[in-house]
mmCIF file of N, CA and C in Angstrom:
data_model
loop_
_atom_site.group_PDB
_atom_site.id
_atom_site.type_symbol
_atom_site.label_atom_id
_atom_site.label_comp_id
_atom_site.label_asym_id
_atom_site.label_seq_id
_atom_site.Cartn_x
_atom_site.Cartn_y
_atom_site.Cartn_z
ATOM 1 N N MET A 417 143.465 76.758 101.803
ATOM 2 C CA MET A 417 143.049 77.786 102.562
ATOM 3 C C MET A 417 142.283 77.142 103.670
ATOM 4 N N SER A 418 142.750 77.446 104.767
ATOM 5 C CA SER A 418 142.081 76.764 105.989
ATOM 6 C C SER A 418 140.753 77.453 106.304
ATOM 7 N N VAL A 419 139.934 76.426 107.092
ATOM 8 C CA VAL A 419 138.576 77.164 107.468
ATOM 9 C C VAL A 419 138.680 78.388 108.358
ATOM 10 N N ILE A 420 139.475 78.445 109.129
ATOM 11 C CA ILE A 420 139.794 79.811 110.044
ATOM 12 C C ILE A 420 140.052 80.998 109.117
ATOM 13 N N ARG A 421 141.008 80.660 108.156
ATOM 14 C CA ARG A 421 141.375 81.863 107.325
ATOM 15 C C ARG A 421 140.208 82.377 106.444
ATOM 16 N N LEU A 422 139.461 81.270 105.926
ATOM 17 C CA LEU A 422 138.208 81.556 105.257
ATOM 18 C C LEU A 422 137.099 82.311 106.088
ATOM 19 N N TRP A 423 136.897 81.767 107.305
ATOM 20 C CA TRP A 423 136.014 82.273 108.256
ATOM 21 C C TRP A 423 136.342 83.913 108.564
ATOM 22 N N ARG A 424 137.637 84.296 108.641
ATOM 23 C CA ARG A 424 137.999 85.435 109.045
ATOM 24 C C ARG A 424 137.861 86.512 107.618
ATOM 25 N N ARG A 425 137.891 85.834 106.426
ATOM 26 C CA ARG A 425 137.763 86.747 105.289
ATOM 27 C C ARG A 425 136.183 87.138 105.235
ATOM 28 N N VAL A 426 135.581 86.117 105.585
ATOM 29 C CA VAL A 426 133.980 86.262 105.383
ATOM 30 C C VAL A 426 133.613 87.394 106.460
ATOM 31 N N ARG A 427 134.155 87.348 107.587
ATOM 32 C CA ARG A 427 133.815 88.334 108.473
ATOM 33 C C ARG A 427 134.304 89.721 108.369
ATOM 34 N N ARG A 428 135.321 89.742 107.689
ATOM 35 C CA ARG A 428 135.934 91.173 107.209
ATOM 36 C C ARG A 428 135.066 91.687 106.051
ATOM 37 N N ALA A 429 134.535 90.792 105.261
ATOM 38 C CA ALA A 429 133.636 91.336 104.013
ATOM 39 C C ALA A 429 132.277 91.797 104.398
ATOM 40 N N ASP A 430 131.964 91.638 105.990
ATOM 41 C CA ASP A 430 130.711 91.985 106.533
ATOM 42 C C ASP A 430 130.367 93.426 106.018
ATOM 43 N N ARG A 431 131.381 94.279 106.486
ATOM 44 C CA ARG A 431 131.234 95.980 106.156
ATOM 45 C C ARG A 431 130.959 96.147 104.804
ATOM 46 N N PRO A 432 131.794 95.768 103.853
ATOM 47 C CA PRO A 432 131.432 96.040 102.355
ATOM 48 C C PRO A 432 130.194 95.433 101.631
ATOM 49 N N VAL A 433 129.943 94.160 102.163
ATOM 50 C CA VAL A 433 128.901 93.434 101.766
ATOM 51 C C VAL A 433 127.557 94.243 102.008
ATOM 52 N N ALA A 434 127.327 94.667 103.201
ATOM 53 C CA ALA A 434 125.956 95.007 103.846
ATOM 54 C C ALA A 434 125.239 96.186 102.815
ATOM 55 N N PRO A 435 126.080 97.083 102.398
ATOM 56 C CA PRO A 435 125.389 98.069 101.446
ATOM 57 C C PRO A 435 124.862 97.627 100.197
ATOM 58 N N VAL A 436 125.513 96.613 99.598
ATOM 59 C CA VAL A 436 125.338 95.757 98.207
ATOM 60 C C VAL A 436 123.991 95.007 98.347
ATOM 61 N N VAL A 437 123.927 94.207 99.714
ATOM 62 C CA VAL A 437 122.869 93.511 99.978
ATOM 63 C C VAL A 437 121.693 94.369 100.149
ATOM 64 N N GLY A 438 121.754 95.561 100.915
ATOM 65 C CA GLY A 438 120.693 96.389 101.217
ATOM 66 C C GLY A 438 119.985 96.962 100.039
ATOM 67 N N ALA A 439 121.009 97.248 99.083
ATOM 68 C CA ALA A 439 120.317 98.095 97.778
ATOM 69 C C ALA A 439 119.603 96.807 97.023
ATOM 70 N N ALA A 440 120.129 95.645 97.030
ATOM 71 C CA ALA A 440 119.425 94.751 96.232
ATOM 72 C C ALA A 440 118.160 94.219 96.886
ATOM 73 N N ASN A 441 117.982 94.438 98.198
ATOM 74 C CA ASN A 441 116.859 94.210 98.905
ATOM 75 C C ASN A 441 115.745 95.098 98.650
ATOM 76 N N VAL A 442 116.283 96.355 98.744
ATOM 77 C CA VAL A 442 115.238 97.524 98.366
ATOM 78 C C VAL A 442 114.672 97.531 97.110
ATOM 79 N N LEU A 443 115.372 97.056 96.045
ATOM 80 C CA LEU A 443 115.006 96.880 94.779
ATOM 81 C C LEU A 443 114.131 95.784 94.567
ATOM 82 N N LEU A 444 114.464 94.535 95.098
ATOM 83 C CA LEU A 444 113.689 93.503 95.110
ATOM 84 C C LEU A 444 112.246 93.416 95.971
ATOM 85 N N SER A 445 112.296 94.115 97.108
ATOM 86 C CA SER A 445 111.077 94.179 97.880
ATOM 87 C C SER A 445 110.284 95.127 97.347
ATOM 88 N N SER A 446 110.586 96.269 96.568
ATOM 89 C CA SER A 446 109.810 97.134 96.179
ATOM 90 C C SER A 446 109.091 96.450 94.912
ATOM 91 N N LEU A 447 109.854 95.781 94.043
ATOM 92 C CA LEU A 447 109.368 95.173 92.847
ATOM 93 C C LEU A 447 108.305 94.055 93.140
ATOM 94 N N LEU A 448 108.624 93.283 94.186
ATOM 95 C CA LEU A 448 107.646 92.254 94.670
ATOM 96 C C LEU A 448 106.423 92.884 95.328
ATOM 97 N N PHE A 449 106.443 94.110 96.011
ATOM 98 C CA PHE A 449 105.397 94.586 96.379
ATOM 99 C C PHE A 449 104.498 95.148 95.310
ATOM 100 N N LEU A 450 104.911 95.778 94.426
ATOM 101 C CA LEU A 450 104.316 96.212 93.214
ATOM 102 C C LEU A 450 103.604 95.258 92.468
ATOM 103 N N LEU A 451 104.362 94.087 92.330
ATOM 104 C CA LEU A 451 103.683 92.815 91.808
ATOM 105 C C LEU A 451 102.395 92.376 92.512
ATOM 106 N N ALA A 452 102.565 92.483 93.838
ATOM 107 C CA ALA A 452 101.680 91.670 94.650
ATOM 108 C C ALA A 452 100.296 92.516 94.624
ATOM 109 N N ILE A 453 100.362 93.956 94.446
ATOM 110 C CA ILE A 453 99.254 94.765 94.577
ATOM 111 C C ILE A 453 98.777 95.056 92.992
ATOM 112 N N GLY A 454 99.462 94.426 92.091
ATOM 113 C CA GLY A 454 98.919 94.617 90.652
ATOM 114 C C GLY A 454 99.405 95.793 89.948
ATOM 115 N N VAL A 455 100.485 96.580 90.262
ATOM 116 C CA VAL A 455 101.003 97.617 89.514
ATOM 117 C C VAL A 455 101.611 97.157 88.274
ATOM 118 N N LEU A 456 102.610 96.169 88.571
ATOM 119 C CA LEU A 456 103.389 95.841 87.395
ATOM 120 C C LEU A 456 102.522 94.939 86.371
ATOM 121 N N THR A 457 101.735 94.108 86.629
ATOM 122 C CA THR A 457 100.877 93.467 85.974
ATOM 123 C C THR A 457 99.305 93.893 85.979
ATOM 124 N N GLU A 458 98.572 93.775 84.969
ATOM 125 C CA GLU A 458 97.261 94.070 84.992
ATOM 126 C C GLU A 458 96.584 92.820 85.203
ATOM 127 N N PRO A 459 96.260 92.203 86.118
ATOM 128 C CA PRO A 459 95.399 90.895 86.091
ATOM 129 C C PRO A 459 94.077 91.271 85.510
ATOM 130 N N ALA A 460 93.667 90.212 84.720
ATOM 131 C CA ALA A 460 92.338 90.344 83.935
ATOM 132 C C ALA A 460 91.400 89.604 85.007
ATOM 133 N N THR A 461 91.683 88.731 85.772
ATOM 134 C CA THR A 461 90.690 87.822 86.462
ATOM 135 C C THR A 461 91.406 87.809 87.938
ATOM 136 N N GLY A 462 90.346 87.553 88.892
ATOM 137 C CA GLY A 462 90.811 87.283 90.083
ATOM 138 C C GLY A 462 91.718 86.245 90.393
ATOM 139 N N GLU A 463 91.763 85.138 89.611
ATOM 140 C CA GLU A 463 92.460 84.121 89.758
ATOM 141 C C GLU A 463 94.108 84.403 89.214
ATOM 142 N N GLN A 464 94.084 85.273 88.359
ATOM 143 C CA GLN A 464 95.511 85.839 87.962
ATOM 144 C C GLN A 464 96.057 86.814 88.983
ATOM 145 N N GLU A 465 95.054 87.553 89.547
ATOM 146 C CA GLU A 465 95.432 88.469 90.834
ATOM 147 C C GLU A 465 96.054 87.624 91.959
ATOM 148 N N ASN A 466 95.251 86.512 92.237
ATOM 149 C CA ASN A 466 95.665 85.887 93.444
ATOM 150 C C ASN A 466 97.120 85.027 92.907
ATOM 151 N N ALA A 467 97.197 84.488 91.777
ATOM 152 C CA ALA A 467 98.449 83.918 91.317
ATOM 153 C C ALA A 467 99.822 85.028 91.492
ATOM 154 N N ALA A 468 99.517 86.168 91.101
ATOM 155 C CA ALA A 468 100.652 87.111 91.246
ATOM 156 C C ALA A 468 100.918 87.410 92.572
ATOM 157 N N GLU A 469 99.792 87.495 93.724
ATOM 158 C CA GLU A 469 100.147 87.688 94.892
ATOM 159 C C GLU A 469 100.773 86.620 95.634
ATOM 160 N N GLY A 470 100.598 85.533 95.290
ATOM 161 C CA GLY A 470 101.145 84.286 95.948
ATOM 162 C C GLY A 470 102.449 83.943 95.341
ATOM 163 N N LEU A 471 102.710 84.226 94.096
ATOM 164 C CA LEU A 471 104.138 84.492 93.557
ATOM 165 C C LEU A 471 104.981 85.374 94.247
ATOM 166 N N ALA A 472 104.492 86.547 94.208
ATOM 167 C CA ALA A 472 105.210 87.636 95.224
ATOM 168 C C ALA A 472 105.635 87.308 96.585
ATOM 169 N N LEU A 473 104.653 86.597 97.430
ATOM 170 C CA LEU A 473 104.835 86.269 98.653
ATOM 171 C C LEU A 473 105.694 85.164 98.825
ATOM 172 N N ARG A 474 105.703 84.031 97.908
ATOM 173 C CA ARG A 474 106.604 82.920 98.090
ATOM 174 C C ARG A 474 108.065 83.493 97.701
ATOM 175 N N ILE A 475 108.370 84.311 96.908
ATOM 176 C CA ILE A 475 109.636 84.916 96.597
ATOM 177 C C ILE A 475 109.942 85.575 97.719
ATOM 178 N N PHE A 476 109.239 86.488 98.114
ATOM 179 C CA PHE A 476 109.639 87.433 99.205
ATOM 180 C C PHE A 476 109.871 86.526 100.535
ATOM 181 N N CYS A 477 109.081 85.492 100.944
ATOM 182 C CA CYS A 477 109.478 84.708 102.255
ATOM 183 C C CYS A 477 110.676 83.889 101.844
ATOM 184 N N CYS A 478 110.972 83.364 100.761
ATOM 185 C CA CYS A 478 112.203 82.428 100.610
ATOM 186 C C CYS A 478 113.457 83.458 100.517
ATOM 187 N N TRP A 479 113.241 84.665 100.127
ATOM 188 C CA TRP A 479 114.419 85.508 100.058
ATOM 189 C C TRP A 479 114.943 85.957 101.452
ATOM 190 N N LEU A 480 113.647 86.316 102.122
ATOM 191 C CA LEU A 480 113.891 86.799 103.656
ATOM 192 C C LEU A 480 114.492 85.732 104.536
ATOM 193 N N LEU A 481 113.940 84.534 104.376
ATOM 194 C CA LEU A 481 114.566 83.389 105.181
ATOM 195 C C LEU A 481 115.884 82.919 104.936
ATOM 196 N N GLY A 482 115.874 82.883 103.573
ATOM 197 C CA GLY A 482 117.305 82.460 103.029
ATOM 198 C C GLY A 482 118.402 83.442 103.501
ATOM 199 N N GLY A 483 118.130 84.599 103.329
ATOM 200 C CA GLY A 483 118.996 85.663 103.476
ATOM 201 C C GLY A 483 119.331 85.659 105.238
ATOM 202 N N LEU A 484 118.331 85.426 106.051
ATOM 203 C CA LEU A 484 118.530 85.321 107.312
ATOM 204 C C LEU A 484 119.449 84.225 107.868
ATOM 205 N N VAL A 485 119.185 83.080 107.344
ATOM 206 C CA VAL A 485 119.831 81.767 107.476
ATOM 207 C C VAL A 485 121.340 81.920 107.033
ATOM 208 N N LEU A 486 121.522 82.365 105.964
ATOM 209 C CA LEU A 486 122.776 82.405 105.231
ATOM 210 C C LEU A 486 123.618 83.528 106.047
ATOM 211 N N PHE A 487 123.109 84.661 106.393
ATOM 212 C CA PHE A 487 123.951 85.598 107.079
ATOM 213 C C PHE A 487 124.281 85.265 108.609
ATOM 214 N N ALA A 488 123.235 84.589 109.103
ATOM 215 C CA ALA A 488 123.481 84.275 110.540
ATOM 216 C C ALA A 488 124.594 83.030 110.536
ATOM 217 N N VAL A 489 124.611 82.073 109.564
ATOM 218 C CA VAL A 489 125.511 81.097 109.730
ATOM 219 C C VAL A 489 126.860 81.526 109.381
ATOM 220 N N LEU A 490 127.009 82.662 108.457
ATOM 221 C CA LEU A 490 128.301 83.230 108.186
ATOM 222 C C LEU A 490 128.857 84.215 109.171
ATOM 223 N N GLY A 491 127.955 84.544 110.220
ATOM 224 C CA GLY A 491 128.287 85.325 111.153
ATOM 225 C C GLY A 491 128.423 86.919 110.780
ATOM 226 N N MET A 492 127.619 87.247 109.941
ATOM 227 C CA MET A 492 127.823 88.757 109.242
ATOM 228 C C MET A 492 126.644 89.347 109.658
ATOM 229 N N ALA A 493 126.754 89.977 110.986
ATOM 230 C CA ALA A 493 125.571 90.616 111.831
ATOM 231 C C ALA A 493 125.254 91.837 111.090
ATOM 232 N N ARG A 494 126.184 92.648 110.700
ATOM 233 C CA ARG A 494 125.812 94.093 110.017
ATOM 234 C C ARG A 494 124.810 93.609 108.772
ATOM 235 N N THR A 495 125.232 92.690 107.998
ATOM 236 C CA THR A 495 124.644 92.366 106.825
ATOM 237 C C THR A 495 123.295 91.684 107.073
ATOM 238 N N LEU A 496 123.250 90.985 108.039
ATOM 239 C CA LEU A 496 121.838 90.279 108.580
ATOM 240 C C LEU A 496 120.925 91.513 108.768
ATOM 241 N N LEU A 497 121.497 92.335 109.717
ATOM 242 C CA LEU A 497 120.507 93.388 110.339
ATOM 243 C C LEU A 497 119.994 94.272 109.117
ATOM 244 N N GLY A 498 120.909 94.495 108.219
ATOM 245 C CA GLY A 498 120.765 95.244 106.904
ATOM 246 C C GLY A 498 119.568 94.720 105.860
ATOM 247 N N HIS A 499 119.827 93.418 105.807
ATOM 248 C CA HIS A 499 119.023 92.354 105.117
ATOM 249 C C HIS A 499 117.603 92.644 105.661
ATOM 250 N N LEU A 500 117.411 92.455 106.906
ATOM 251 C CA LEU A 500 116.157 92.319 107.551
ATOM 252 C C LEU A 500 115.417 93.750 107.497
ATOM 253 N N VAL A 501 116.174 94.929 107.678
ATOM 254 C CA VAL A 501 115.603 96.250 107.681
ATOM 255 C C VAL A 501 115.137 96.479 106.227
ATOM 256 N N THR A 502 116.151 96.417 105.273
ATOM 257 C CA THR A 502 115.844 96.829 103.776
ATOM 258 C C THR A 502 114.932 95.929 103.139
ATOM 259 N N LEU A 503 114.583 94.798 103.668
ATOM 260 C CA LEU A 503 113.508 93.964 102.945
ATOM 261 C C LEU A 503 112.131 94.211 103.529
ATOM 262 N N LEU A 504 112.066 94.681 104.823
ATOM 263 C CA LEU A 504 110.807 94.771 105.380
ATOM 264 C C LEU A 504 110.475 96.260 105.257
ATOM 265 N N LEU A 505 111.303 97.357 105.159
ATOM 266 C CA LEU A 505 110.881 98.801 105.319
ATOM 267 C C LEU A 505 110.203 99.185 103.952
ATOM 268 N N PRO A 506 110.831 98.909 102.752
ATOM 269 C CA PRO A 506 110.028 99.606 101.758
ATOM 270 C C PRO A 506 108.730 99.194 101.427
ATOM 271 N N PRO A 507 108.277 97.931 101.570
ATOM 272 C CA PRO A 507 106.790 97.654 101.422
ATOM 273 C C PRO A 507 105.975 98.356 102.486
ATOM 274 N N LEU A 508 106.405 98.422 103.828
ATOM 275 C CA LEU A 508 105.856 99.178 104.811
ATOM 276 C C LEU A 508 105.728 100.711 104.463
ATOM 277 N N LEU A 509 106.779 101.280 103.962
ATOM 278 C CA LEU A 509 106.544 102.551 103.574
ATOM 279 C C LEU A 509 105.537 102.871 102.293
ATOM 280 N N MET A 510 105.799 102.040 101.231
ATOM 281 C CA MET A 510 104.732 102.159 100.273
ATOM 282 C C MET A 510 103.368 101.894 100.876
ATOM 283 N N THR A 511 103.092 101.160 101.548
ATOM 284 C CA THR A 511 101.763 100.834 102.140
ATOM 285 C C THR A 511 101.137 102.188 102.905
ATOM 286 N N VAL A 512 102.163 102.742 103.723
ATOM 287 C CA VAL A 512 101.687 103.891 104.316
ATOM 288 C C VAL A 512 101.533 105.148 103.482
ATOM 289 N N ALA A 513 102.116 105.351 102.427
ATOM 290 C CA ALA A 513 102.383 106.303 101.185
ATOM 291 C C ALA A 513 100.816 105.923 100.564
ATOM 292 N N LEU A 514 100.537 104.875 100.360
ATOM 293 C CA LEU A 514 99.071 104.559 99.596
ATOM 294 C C LEU A 514 98.165 104.956 100.446
ATOM 295 N N LEU A 515 98.242 104.472 101.682
ATOM 296 C CA LEU A 515 97.106 104.789 102.686
ATOM 297 C C LEU A 515 96.830 106.265 102.849
ATOM 298 N N ALA A 516 98.098 106.898 102.845
ATOM 299 C CA ALA A 516 98.012 108.332 103.062
ATOM 300 C C ALA A 516 97.289 108.974 101.766
ATOM 301 N N LEU A 517 97.676 108.528 100.576
ATOM 302 C CA LEU A 517 97.203 109.190 99.331
ATOM 303 C C LEU A 517 95.805 108.779 99.051
ATOM 304 N N GLY A 518 95.407 107.727 99.678
ATOM 305 C CA GLY A 518 93.864 107.066 99.638
ATOM 306 C C GLY A 518 92.934 108.145 100.332
ATOM 307 N N SER A 519 93.379 108.544 101.496
ATOM 308 C CA SER A 519 92.384 109.235 102.258
ATOM 309 C C SER A 519 92.408 110.746 102.122
#
């Protein structure tokens, strides 16, 4: 298979891949957010809480940057935009909801 043919297949796969990537990102970012704020785990000490926050942040940043680089290199613009939106929007919405419930 030539490189050009492979490139065209990847570009055509942009449309069906975008919703799958979006669904996975919504799930992952929501779970990482809940891990970071201590909902999924009950940290007994401040040290454990900081470790959970750090782990969640490292996973989140690696996933975000890895996806941005991968989809940009592959030329999958729709998937790239969906990756960015679905990874950043759920934690933002949960933060707003928690602030609204807290006041």
